[in-house]
Amino acid sequence: MKYQKLIEAILEAVGGKENVVSATHCFTRLRLHFRDDSIVDDAKVKAISGVVGVNKQGKEYQLIIGTEVGNLYPEFVDLVGLKAMDQVPIREPEAKEKFFDKVIGIVVGTFVPLIGLIAAGGTLKGLLSLFVQMKLLSSDSSTYMLLYATANAIFYFFPIFIGFTAGKKFKATPYLSALVGAILIYPSIIQAVEAGAKGDLFGIPLSYINYSNTVLPAIFAAWLVSVLEKFFKKHIPHVLQMVFVPFFVLIIAIPVVLLGVGPIITVLSNGLSIGLEWIYNLSPLLTGLIFGGLWSLIILFGLAWGIVPILINYTVQYGNDPIYGMLAPAALGMAGAVLAVALRSKNNEIKSLGISTGVTGLLGVTEPAMYGIAIPARKPFIFASIGTGVAGAIAGMTGVKVFAPGLSGLFNIFAYFGGEELQYNVFWGIATLAIAFVVAFVLTYLFGAWNDQSFENKLAGE
């Protein structure tokens, strides 16, 4: 076994395997409970090569191992003779939380198990974009189609993955909450969205929405499943629960989500669209500052699709899009923030995550950077948004236009070529990308007050 020596050293320092009552793990920590805490030698544990540190929380003894803990854990429980348990969910702090902190805590707890998948998919998407731009691979080829499906599956089927991890977070049956997430992206619903169809549910008007790539609807659905599941388990006889608990949860949860979340997102998105056009007519600089700064948050809340019709309308009507010129720097801002984290961090795992997600951000795929580092750490997300807001304001002030929709990250450089003032547009387009990156990088590096231990604690739910 790969970790046998490390595990044996840990067991010797904590009083032997007979002293270990239970073992679980989170993102970076092996969490143990002992029969007798007094025989555990803290100094000896901290001196073990492979143990980064020790933390105690109540009766729980936490050994900070790093991201290798997920590989070490099965060998540990096998050697000790324990039953493997599910990964420790991110726990709510006992102190009363602010609403925003609680929302962020839920989002973090939902995404931590998916960070590796998001980073892998994002890296492959970035590489595919690079290969297409360099003419090494055709976007019409079957090779590209299959590799893109591999890269994009985690993002397209987000509601299913989010439904599962959020279900565990809310202590629901994760398979049931994942099923609700799957219903949100059922092919017939996606086809209805694409066809612009209108429908109803029990006679109530229904807004068809493409929930793929969205986050919050699936999280809300998982919470609702947890509430309904607890209720029906309490009121349905045990012998009938296997069938009728999920039955009643589904027939109640799906209408509530589709009829409740859908209209709310529609209203908010329409409001954003109206506000965007109004502010743009008032001041392009102000539009870039506000919507550039809020763009990553708009994406997080699944509201970006409401702005898409405006972007399409400008491209069709004028042959270019000044609005997206203000939003395009967002990927560079996110990349700058996480690369600053990579430079400040002394933890090899965090440094590696920062570099890989930063590079994919430069290539236009921001989800790994956003969910892997920026949102859990908060300040990088804020500074990335500030960098994008500043760049967006300058793009609005200088009138930067995008002539090729659909590009992202550094590839937006190719989108600035067009129009009568080509050199002017290209210069300021590239300048706004650089400004977003530099502002986010500098703010995060100088004022982010980065602390590896604090970041690990947030991922561990402390």
CSV table of C-alpha atoms in Angstrom, one decimal:
chain,number,residue,atom,x,y,z
A,1,MET,CA,0.0,0.0,0.0
A,2,LYS,CA,1.3,3.4,-1.0
A,3,TYR,CA,0.6,5.2,2.3
A,4,GLN,CA,1.3,2.3,4.7
A,5,LYS,CA,4.4,3.9,6.4
A,6,LEU,CA,2.6,7.3,6.8
A,7,ILE,CA,-0.5,5.6,8.3
A,8,GLU,CA,1.6,3.4,10.6
A,9,ALA,CA,3.4,6.5,11.9
A,10,ILE,CA,0.1,8.3,12.5
A,11,LEU,CA,-1.3,5.3,14.4
A,12,GLU,CA,1.7,5.0,16.6
A,13,ALA,CA,1.5,8.7,17.5
A,14,VAL,CA,-2.3,8.5,18.3
A,15,GLY,CA,-2.1,5.4,20.5
A,16,GLY,CA,-2.6,2.6,18.0
A,17,LYS,CA,-5.5,1.6,15.9
A,18,GLU,CA,-7.3,0.4,18.9
A,19,ASN,CA,-7.7,4.0,20.0
A,20,VAL,CA,-9.4,5.1,16.8
A,21,VAL,CA,-13.2,5.0,17.0
A,22,SER,CA,-14.0,6.6,13.7
A,23,ALA,CA,-12.4,8.2,10.7
A,24,THR,CA,-13.7,10.5,8.0
A,25,HIS,CA,-12.1,13.0,5.7
A,26,CYS,CA,-12.8,16.3,3.9
A,27,PHE,CA,-10.9,18.2,1.2
A,28,THR,CA,-7.5,18.2,3.0
A,29,ARG,CA,-8.0,16.6,6.4
A,30,LEU,CA,-8.2,13.2,8.0
A,31,ARG,CA,-10.7,13.5,10.9
A,32,LEU,CA,-10.5,11.1,13.8
A,33,HIS,CA,-12.3,10.4,17.0
A,34,PHE,CA,-10.5,8.5,19.8
A,35,ARG,CA,-11.4,6.4,22.8
A,36,ASP,CA,-8.8,8.1,24.9
A,37,ASP,CA,-7.6,11.6,23.8
A,38,SER,CA,-5.0,11.8,26.6
A,39,ILE,CA,-2.7,9.2,25.0
A,40,VAL,CA,-2.4,11.1,21.7
A,41,ASP,CA,1.0,12.6,21.3
A,42,ASP,CA,0.5,16.0,19.4
A,43,ALA,CA,4.2,16.7,19.0
A,44,LYS,CA,4.8,13.3,17.6
A,45,VAL,CA,1.9,13.7,15.1
A,46,LYS,CA,3.1,17.1,13.9
A,47,ALA,CA,6.6,15.7,13.4
A,48,ILE,CA,5.4,13.1,10.9
A,49,SER,CA,6.5,13.7,7.4
A,50,GLY,CA,3.4,14.0,5.3
A,51,VAL,CA,1.3,15.6,8.1
A,52,VAL,CA,1.2,19.4,7.5
A,53,GLY,CA,-0.4,20.3,10.8
A,54,VAL,CA,-3.0,19.4,13.5
A,55,ASN,CA,-6.3,21.0,14.4
A,56,LYS,CA,-8.8,20.1,17.2
A,57,GLN,CA,-12.4,20.9,17.0
A,58,GLY,CA,-14.3,19.6,20.0
A,59,LYS,CA,-13.8,15.8,20.2
A,60,GLU,CA,-12.6,15.7,16.6
A,61,TYR,CA,-8.9,15.4,15.9
A,62,GLN,CA,-7.9,16.7,12.4
A,63,LEU,CA,-4.7,15.8,10.7
A,64,ILE,CA,-4.0,18.2,7.8
A,65,ILE,CA,-2.7,16.0,5.0
A,66,GLY,CA,-3.5,18.0,1.9
A,67,THR,CA,-5.4,16.9,-1.2
A,68,GLU,CA,-3.8,13.4,-1.0
A,69,VAL,CA,-6.1,12.6,1.9
A,70,GLY,CA,-8.7,11.2,-0.4
A,71,ASN,CA,-6.3,8.6,-1.6
A,72,LEU,CA,-4.9,7.9,1.9
A,73,TYR,CA,-8.3,7.5,3.5
A,74,PRO,CA,-9.3,4.0,2.0
A,75,GLU,CA,-5.9,2.6,3.0
A,76,PHE,CA,-6.3,4.1,6.5
A,77,VAL,CA,-9.7,2.6,7.2
A,78,ASP,CA,-8.6,-0.7,5.8
A,79,LEU,CA,-5.5,-0.9,8.1
A,80,VAL,CA,-7.5,0.2,11.1
A,81,GLY,CA,-10.4,-2.1,10.4
A,82,LEU,CA,-13.1,0.6,10.2
A,83,LYS,CA,-16.0,0.9,7.8
A,84,ALA,CA,-15.4,3.6,5.2
A,85,MET,CA,-17.8,6.6,5.6
A,86,ASP,CA,-19.0,9.2,3.2
A,87,GLN,CA,-16.7,12.2,2.9
A,88,VAL,CA,-17.4,14.7,5.7
A,89,PRO,CA,-19.9,17.3,4.6
A,90,ILE,CA,-19.0,20.9,5.0
A,91,ARG,CA,-20.5,21.8,8.4
A,92,GLU,CA,-22.3,24.9,9.4
A,93,PRO,CA,-20.4,27.0,12.0
A,94,GLU,CA,-22.2,27.1,15.3
A,95,ALA,CA,-22.0,30.9,15.5
A,96,LYS,CA,-24.9,32.8,13.9
A,97,GLU,CA,-24.0,33.6,10.3
A,98,LYS,CA,-24.9,36.5,8.1
A,99,PHE,CA,-27.2,35.6,5.2
A,100,PHE,CA,-24.5,36.2,2.5
A,101,ASP,CA,-21.9,34.1,4.4
A,102,LYS,CA,-24.4,31.3,4.7
A,103,VAL,CA,-25.2,31.4,1.0
A,104,ILE,CA,-21.5,31.4,0.1
A,105,GLY,CA,-20.9,28.5,2.6
A,106,ILE,CA,-23.6,26.5,0.9
A,107,VAL,CA,-22.1,27.2,-2.6
A,108,VAL,CA,-18.6,26.3,-1.3
A,109,GLY,CA,-19.8,23.1,0.3
A,110,THR,CA,-21.5,22.1,-2.9
A,111,PHE,CA,-18.5,22.7,-5.1
A,112,VAL,CA,-15.6,21.4,-3.1
A,113,PRO,CA,-16.2,17.7,-4.2
A,114,LEU,CA,-16.4,18.9,-7.8
A,115,ILE,CA,-13.3,21.1,-8.0
A,116,GLY,CA,-11.2,18.4,-9.7
A,117,LEU,CA,-13.8,17.6,-12.3
A,118,ILE,CA,-14.4,21.3,-13.0
A,119,ALA,CA,-10.6,21.9,-13.4
A,120,ALA,CA,-10.1,18.9,-15.6
A,121,GLY,CA,-13.1,19.8,-17.9
A,122,GLY,CA,-12.0,23.5,-18.0
A,123,THR,CA,-8.4,22.6,-18.9
A,124,LEU,CA,-9.6,20.4,-21.8
A,125,LYS,CA,-12.0,23.1,-23.0
A,126,GLY,CA,-9.2,25.7,-23.0
A,127,LEU,CA,-6.8,23.4,-24.9
A,128,LEU,CA,-9.5,22.6,-27.5
A,129,SER,CA,-10.1,26.4,-28.0
A,130,LEU,CA,-6.3,26.8,-28.4
A,131,PHE,CA,-6.0,24.0,-30.9
A,132,VAL,CA,-8.9,25.4,-33.0
A,133,GLN,CA,-7.5,28.9,-33.0
A,134,MET,CA,-4.1,27.5,-34.1
A,135,LYS,CA,-5.8,25.5,-36.9
A,136,LEU,CA,-4.5,22.2,-35.3
A,137,LEU,CA,-8.0,20.9,-35.0
A,138,SER,CA,-11.2,21.6,-36.8
A,139,SER,CA,-14.3,22.4,-34.8
A,140,ASP,CA,-16.3,20.4,-37.4
A,141,SER,CA,-14.3,17.2,-36.8
A,142,SER,CA,-15.6,14.2,-34.9
A,143,THR,CA,-12.4,14.3,-32.8
A,144,TYR,CA,-13.3,17.8,-31.6
A,145,MET,CA,-17.0,16.8,-31.1
A,146,LEU,CA,-16.0,13.9,-28.8
A,147,LEU,CA,-13.3,15.8,-26.9
A,148,TYR,CA,-15.6,18.8,-26.4
A,149,ALA,CA,-18.4,16.5,-25.1
A,150,THR,CA,-15.8,15.1,-22.7
A,151,ALA,CA,-14.7,18.6,-21.6
A,152,ASN,CA,-18.2,20.2,-21.4
A,153,ALA,CA,-20.2,17.3,-19.8
A,154,ILE,CA,-19.5,18.5,-16.3
A,155,PHE,CA,-20.7,22.0,-17.1
A,156,TYR,CA,-23.7,21.0,-19.3
A,157,PHE,CA,-24.9,18.5,-16.7
A,158,PHE,CA,-24.1,20.8,-13.8
A,159,PRO,CA,-27.6,20.6,-12.2
A,160,ILE,CA,-27.2,16.8,-11.8
A,161,PHE,CA,-23.8,17.1,-10.1
A,162,ILE,CA,-24.9,20.1,-8.1
A,163,GLY,CA,-28.1,18.3,-7.1
A,164,PHE,CA,-26.1,15.4,-5.8
A,165,THR,CA,-23.5,17.4,-3.8
A,166,ALA,CA,-26.0,19.9,-2.5
A,167,GLY,CA,-28.3,17.0,-1.5
A,168,LYS,CA,-25.5,15.7,0.7
A,169,LYS,CA,-24.9,19.2,2.0
A,170,PHE,CA,-28.6,19.5,3.0
A,171,LYS,CA,-28.7,15.9,4.3
A,172,ALA,CA,-31.2,14.8,1.6
A,173,THR,CA,-30.9,11.6,-0.3
A,174,PRO,CA,-28.3,12.8,-2.9
A,175,TYR,CA,-29.6,10.4,-5.6
A,176,LEU,CA,-33.1,12.0,-5.3
A,177,SER,CA,-31.8,15.5,-5.4
A,178,ALA,CA,-29.6,14.6,-8.4
A,179,LEU,CA,-32.7,13.2,-10.1
A,180,VAL,CA,-34.5,16.6,-9.7
A,181,GLY,CA,-31.4,18.2,-11.2
A,182,ALA,CA,-31.6,15.8,-14.1
A,183,ILE,CA,-35.3,16.8,-14.7
A,184,LEU,CA,-34.2,20.4,-15.1
A,185,ILE,CA,-32.1,19.6,-18.1
A,186,TYR,CA,-34.3,16.9,-19.6
A,187,PRO,CA,-34.0,17.0,-23.5
A,188,SER,CA,-37.7,17.8,-24.1
A,189,ILE,CA,-37.3,20.9,-21.9
A,190,ILE,CA,-34.1,22.0,-23.6
A,191,GLN,CA,-35.8,21.5,-27.0
A,192,ALA,CA,-38.8,23.6,-25.9
A,193,VAL,CA,-36.4,26.4,-24.9
A,194,GLU,CA,-34.7,26.3,-28.2
A,195,ALA,CA,-38.0,26.3,-30.1
A,196,GLY,CA,-39.2,29.3,-28.0
A,197,ALA,CA,-42.3,27.3,-27.0
A,198,LYS,CA,-44.7,28.3,-24.3
A,199,GLY,CA,-46.3,25.8,-21.9
A,200,ASP,CA,-48.2,25.4,-18.8
A,201,LEU,CA,-48.2,23.1,-15.8
A,202,PHE,CA,-51.7,22.2,-14.3
A,203,GLY,CA,-53.0,25.2,-16.3
A,204,ILE,CA,-50.4,27.6,-14.8
A,205,PRO,CA,-48.3,29.4,-17.4
A,206,LEU,CA,-44.7,27.9,-17.5
A,207,SER,CA,-41.5,29.6,-18.6
A,208,TYR,CA,-39.2,27.1,-20.3
A,209,ILE,CA,-35.6,27.7,-19.2
A,210,ASN,CA,-32.4,26.0,-20.1
A,211,TYR,CA,-30.9,25.2,-16.7
A,212,SER,CA,-27.7,23.6,-18.0
A,213,ASN,CA,-24.6,25.4,-16.7
A,214,THR,CA,-26.7,27.0,-13.9
A,215,VAL,CA,-26.1,26.6,-10.2
A,216,LEU,CA,-28.7,28.1,-7.9
A,217,PRO,CA,-31.8,26.4,-9.2
A,218,ALA,CA,-30.3,23.0,-8.5
A,219,ILE,CA,-29.2,24.1,-5.0
A,220,PHE,CA,-32.6,25.4,-4.2
A,221,ALA,CA,-34.1,22.2,-5.5
A,222,ALA,CA,-31.8,20.1,-3.3
A,223,TRP,CA,-32.8,22.2,-0.3
A,224,LEU,CA,-36.5,21.7,-1.1
A,225,VAL,CA,-36.0,17.9,-1.5
A,226,SER,CA,-34.4,17.8,1.9
A,227,VAL,CA,-37.3,19.6,3.5
A,228,LEU,CA,-39.9,17.4,1.7
A,229,GLU,CA,-38.1,14.2,2.3
A,230,LYS,CA,-37.9,14.8,6.1
A,231,PHE,CA,-41.6,15.6,6.2
A,232,PHE,CA,-42.8,12.5,4.3
A,233,LYS,CA,-40.4,10.2,6.2
A,234,LYS,CA,-42.1,11.4,9.4
A,235,HIS,CA,-45.6,10.8,8.1
A,236,ILE,CA,-45.4,7.8,5.8
A,237,PRO,CA,-45.2,4.3,7.3
A,238,HIS,CA,-41.7,2.8,7.0
A,239,VAL,CA,-42.8,-0.1,4.8
A,240,LEU,CA,-44.1,2.4,2.2
A,241,GLN,CA,-41.3,4.9,2.3
A,242,MET,CA,-39.0,3.4,-0.4
A,243,VAL,CA,-41.5,4.2,-3.2
A,244,PHE,CA,-43.8,6.9,-1.8
A,245,VAL,CA,-41.3,9.3,-0.3
A,246,PRO,CA,-39.5,9.9,-3.6
A,247,PHE,CA,-42.9,9.9,-5.4
A,248,PHE,CA,-44.4,12.7,-3.3
A,249,VAL,CA,-41.1,14.6,-3.2
A,250,LEU,CA,-40.9,14.6,-7.0
A,251,ILE,CA,-44.5,15.5,-7.7
A,252,ILE,CA,-44.2,18.5,-5.3
A,253,ALA,CA,-40.6,19.6,-5.9
A,254,ILE,CA,-40.7,19.7,-9.7
A,255,PRO,CA,-43.8,22.0,-10.0
A,256,VAL,CA,-42.4,24.3,-7.3
A,257,VAL,CA,-39.0,24.6,-8.9
A,258,LEU,CA,-40.3,25.0,-12.5
A,259,LEU,CA,-43.1,27.3,-11.6
A,260,GLY,CA,-41.3,29.2,-8.9
A,261,VAL,CA,-37.6,29.4,-9.8
A,262,GLY,CA,-38.3,29.8,-13.6
A,263,PRO,CA,-40.5,32.9,-13.3
A,264,ILE,CA,-38.2,34.5,-10.7
A,265,ILE,CA,-35.1,34.0,-13.0
A,266,THR,CA,-37.1,35.3,-16.0
A,267,VAL,CA,-38.2,38.4,-14.1
A,268,LEU,CA,-34.7,39.1,-12.9
A,269,SER,CA,-33.1,38.5,-16.3
A,270,ASN,CA,-35.7,40.7,-18.0
A,271,GLY,CA,-35.0,43.4,-15.4
A,272,LEU,CA,-31.3,43.1,-16.1
A,273,SER,CA,-31.9,43.4,-19.8
A,274,ILE,CA,-34.0,46.5,-19.4
A,275,GLY,CA,-31.5,48.0,-16.9
A,276,LEU,CA,-28.6,47.3,-19.2
A,277,GLU,CA,-30.2,49.0,-22.2
A,278,TRP,CA,-31.3,52.0,-20.1
A,279,ILE,CA,-27.8,52.5,-18.5
A,280,TYR,CA,-26.1,52.0,-21.8
A,281,ASN,CA,-28.2,54.7,-23.4
A,282,LEU,CA,-27.4,56.9,-20.4
A,283,SER,CA,-23.6,56.2,-20.2
A,284,PRO,CA,-21.5,53.5,-21.8
A,285,LEU,CA,-18.8,54.1,-19.2
A,286,LEU,CA,-21.3,53.5,-16.3
A,287,THR,CA,-22.6,50.4,-18.1
A,288,GLY,CA,-19.1,48.9,-18.3
A,289,LEU,CA,-18.4,49.7,-14.7
A,290,ILE,CA,-21.6,48.2,-13.3
A,291,PHE,CA,-22.2,45.2,-15.6
A,292,GLY,CA,-18.5,44.5,-16.1
A,293,GLY,CA,-18.1,44.4,-12.3
A,294,LEU,CA,-21.2,42.3,-11.8
A,295,TRP,CA,-20.8,39.9,-14.8
A,296,SER,CA,-19.2,37.0,-12.9
A,297,LEU,CA,-22.0,37.3,-10.2
A,298,ILE,CA,-24.6,37.4,-13.0
A,299,ILE,CA,-23.2,34.2,-14.4
A,300,LEU,CA,-23.1,32.6,-10.9
A,301,PHE,CA,-26.8,33.3,-10.4
A,302,GLY,CA,-27.7,31.9,-13.9
A,303,LEU,CA,-29.0,35.2,-15.1
A,304,ALA,CA,-26.6,35.8,-18.0
A,305,TRP,CA,-29.0,34.4,-20.6
A,306,GLY,CA,-31.3,37.3,-20.1
A,307,ILE,CA,-28.6,39.6,-21.6
A,308,VAL,CA,-27.9,37.4,-24.6
A,309,PRO,CA,-30.8,38.7,-26.7
A,310,ILE,CA,-29.4,42.2,-26.4
A,311,LEU,CA,-25.9,41.0,-27.5
A,312,ILE,CA,-27.4,39.1,-30.4
A,313,ASN,CA,-29.6,42.1,-31.4
A,314,TYR,CA,-26.5,44.5,-31.6
A,315,THR,CA,-24.5,42.0,-33.6
A,316,VAL,CA,-27.4,41.4,-36.1
A,317,GLN,CA,-28.3,45.1,-36.4
A,318,TYR,CA,-24.9,46.7,-36.5
A,319,GLY,CA,-22.5,43.9,-37.3
A,320,ASN,CA,-20.7,44.4,-34.0
A,321,ASP,CA,-21.4,44.3,-30.3
A,322,PRO,CA,-20.3,47.1,-27.9
A,323,ILE,CA,-21.9,45.5,-24.9
A,324,TYR,CA,-19.8,42.4,-25.0
A,325,GLY,CA,-16.8,44.5,-25.4
A,326,MET,CA,-17.4,45.6,-21.8
A,327,LEU,CA,-17.9,42.1,-20.5
A,328,ALA,CA,-15.1,40.3,-22.4
A,329,PRO,CA,-12.4,41.2,-19.9
A,330,ALA,CA,-14.1,39.1,-17.1
A,331,ALA,CA,-12.2,36.0,-17.9
A,332,LEU,CA,-8.9,37.8,-17.7
A,333,GLY,CA,-9.9,39.4,-14.4
A,334,MET,CA,-10.7,36.0,-12.9
A,335,ALA,CA,-7.4,34.6,-14.3
A,336,GLY,CA,-5.4,37.4,-12.8
A,337,ALA,CA,-6.9,36.9,-9.3
A,338,VAL,CA,-6.2,33.2,-9.1
A,339,LEU,CA,-2.7,33.5,-10.5
A,340,ALA,CA,-2.0,36.0,-7.8
A,341,VAL,CA,-3.2,33.4,-5.3
A,342,ALA,CA,-0.8,30.9,-6.9
A,343,LEU,CA,2.1,33.3,-6.5
A,344,ARG,CA,1.3,34.1,-2.9
A,345,SER,CA,0.5,30.6,-1.7
A,346,LYS,CA,3.2,28.4,-0.2
A,347,ASN,CA,1.0,25.3,-0.4
A,348,ASN,CA,1.9,23.2,-3.4
A,349,GLU,CA,-1.7,21.9,-4.0
A,350,ILE,CA,-3.2,25.4,-3.8
A,351,LYS,CA,-0.4,26.8,-6.0
A,352,SER,CA,-0.9,24.1,-8.6
A,353,LEU,CA,-4.7,24.7,-8.5
A,354,GLY,CA,-4.2,28.4,-9.0
A,355,ILE,CA,-1.8,28.0,-11.9
A,356,SER,CA,-4.0,25.4,-13.7
A,357,THR,CA,-7.3,27.3,-13.2
A,358,GLY,CA,-5.6,30.6,-14.0
A,359,VAL,CA,-4.3,29.3,-17.3
A,360,THR,CA,-7.7,27.9,-18.3
A,361,GLY,CA,-9.1,31.3,-17.4
A,362,LEU,CA,-6.7,33.0,-19.8
A,363,LEU,CA,-8.0,30.6,-22.4
A,364,GLY,CA,-11.6,31.7,-21.6
A,365,VAL,CA,-12.9,29.0,-19.3
A,366,THR,CA,-13.5,30.7,-15.9
A,367,GLU,CA,-15.5,28.1,-14.0
A,368,PRO,CA,-12.5,26.2,-12.5
A,369,ALA,CA,-11.0,29.5,-11.2
A,370,MET,CA,-14.3,30.8,-10.0
A,371,TYR,CA,-15.5,27.7,-8.1
A,372,GLY,CA,-12.1,26.3,-7.2
A,373,ILE,CA,-10.5,29.4,-5.6
A,374,ALA,CA,-12.3,32.7,-6.2
A,375,ILE,CA,-15.6,32.0,-4.6
A,376,PRO,CA,-14.4,30.0,-1.6
A,377,ALA,CA,-11.7,32.6,-0.8
A,378,ARG,CA,-14.1,35.5,-1.6
A,379,LYS,CA,-11.6,38.3,-1.9
A,380,PRO,CA,-10.1,37.0,-5.2
A,381,PHE,CA,-13.7,37.0,-6.6
A,382,ILE,CA,-14.3,40.6,-5.4
A,383,PHE,CA,-11.0,41.8,-6.8
A,384,ALA,CA,-11.6,40.0,-10.1
A,385,SER,CA,-14.9,41.8,-10.3
A,386,ILE,CA,-13.3,45.1,-9.6
A,387,GLY,CA,-10.7,44.5,-12.3
A,388,THR,CA,-13.4,43.6,-14.8
A,389,GLY,CA,-15.5,46.7,-13.8
A,390,VAL,CA,-12.5,49.0,-14.3
A,391,ALA,CA,-11.8,47.4,-17.7
A,392,GLY,CA,-15.4,47.4,-18.7
A,393,ALA,CA,-15.7,51.2,-17.9
A,394,ILE,CA,-12.7,51.9,-20.1
A,395,ALA,CA,-14.2,49.7,-22.8
A,396,GLY,CA,-17.4,51.7,-22.6
A,397,MET,CA,-15.6,55.0,-22.6
A,398,THR,CA,-13.5,54.1,-25.6
A,399,GLY,CA,-16.3,52.3,-27.5
A,400,VAL,CA,-14.6,48.9,-27.9
A,401,LYS,CA,-16.6,46.7,-30.2
A,402,VAL,CA,-16.6,42.9,-30.7
A,403,PHE,CA,-17.0,41.8,-34.3
A,404,ALA,CA,-16.8,38.0,-33.7
A,405,PRO,CA,-19.2,36.7,-31.0
A,406,GLY,CA,-18.5,33.5,-29.2
A,407,LEU,CA,-14.8,34.0,-28.3
A,408,SER,CA,-13.5,34.3,-24.8
A,409,GLY,CA,-10.4,35.0,-22.8
A,410,LEU,CA,-7.3,35.9,-24.8
A,411,PHE,CA,-9.1,34.7,-27.9
A,412,ASN,CA,-11.2,37.9,-27.8
A,413,ILE,CA,-8.1,39.6,-29.3
A,414,PHE,CA,-9.3,38.1,-32.7
A,415,ALA,CA,-12.8,39.5,-32.1
A,416,TYR,CA,-11.6,43.1,-32.1
A,417,PHE,CA,-10.5,43.1,-35.7
A,418,GLY,CA,-13.1,44.8,-37.8
A,419,GLY,CA,-14.7,48.2,-38.6
A,420,GLU,CA,-13.2,51.4,-40.0
A,421,GLU,CA,-11.2,52.2,-36.8
A,422,LEU,CA,-9.5,48.9,-36.7
A,423,GLN,CA,-6.2,49.9,-35.1
A,424,TYR,CA,-8.0,52.0,-32.5
A,425,ASN,CA,-10.5,49.2,-31.6
A,426,VAL,CA,-7.8,46.5,-31.5
A,427,PHE,CA,-5.5,48.6,-29.3
A,428,TRP,CA,-8.2,49.5,-26.7
A,429,GLY,CA,-9.7,46.0,-26.9
A,430,ILE,CA,-6.4,44.4,-25.9
A,431,ALA,CA,-5.8,47.1,-23.4
A,432,THR,CA,-9.0,46.4,-21.6
A,433,LEU,CA,-8.1,42.7,-21.3
A,434,ALA,CA,-4.7,43.6,-19.9
A,435,ILE,CA,-6.2,46.1,-17.5
A,436,ALA,CA,-8.7,43.6,-16.1
A,437,PHE,CA,-5.9,41.1,-15.5
A,438,VAL,CA,-3.4,43.5,-14.0
A,439,VAL,CA,-5.9,45.2,-11.7
A,440,ALA,CA,-7.3,41.9,-10.4
A,441,PHE,CA,-3.8,40.5,-10.0
A,442,VAL,CA,-2.3,43.5,-8.1
A,443,LEU,CA,-5.3,43.9,-5.8
A,444,THR,CA,-5.4,40.2,-4.9
A,445,TYR,CA,-1.6,40.0,-4.5
A,446,LEU,CA,-1.3,43.2,-2.3
A,447,PHE,CA,-4.6,43.3,-0.5
A,448,GLY,CA,-5.9,39.7,-0.6
A,449,ALA,CA,-4.2,38.9,2.8
A,450,TRP,CA,-3.8,35.4,1.5
A,451,ASN,CA,-3.5,32.6,4.1
A,452,ASP,CA,-3.2,29.0,3.1
A,453,GLN,CA,-4.5,27.7,6.4
A,454,SER,CA,-7.5,30.0,6.3
A,455,PHE,CA,-8.4,28.8,2.8
A,456,GLU,CA,-8.1,25.2,3.8
A,457,ASN,CA,-10.3,25.9,6.8
A,458,LYS,CA,-13.0,27.4,4.5
A,459,LEU,CA,-12.9,24.4,2.3
A,460,ALA,CA,-13.2,22.2,5.5
A,461,GLY,CA,-16.2,24.2,6.6
A,462,GLU,CA,-14.6,25.9,9.6
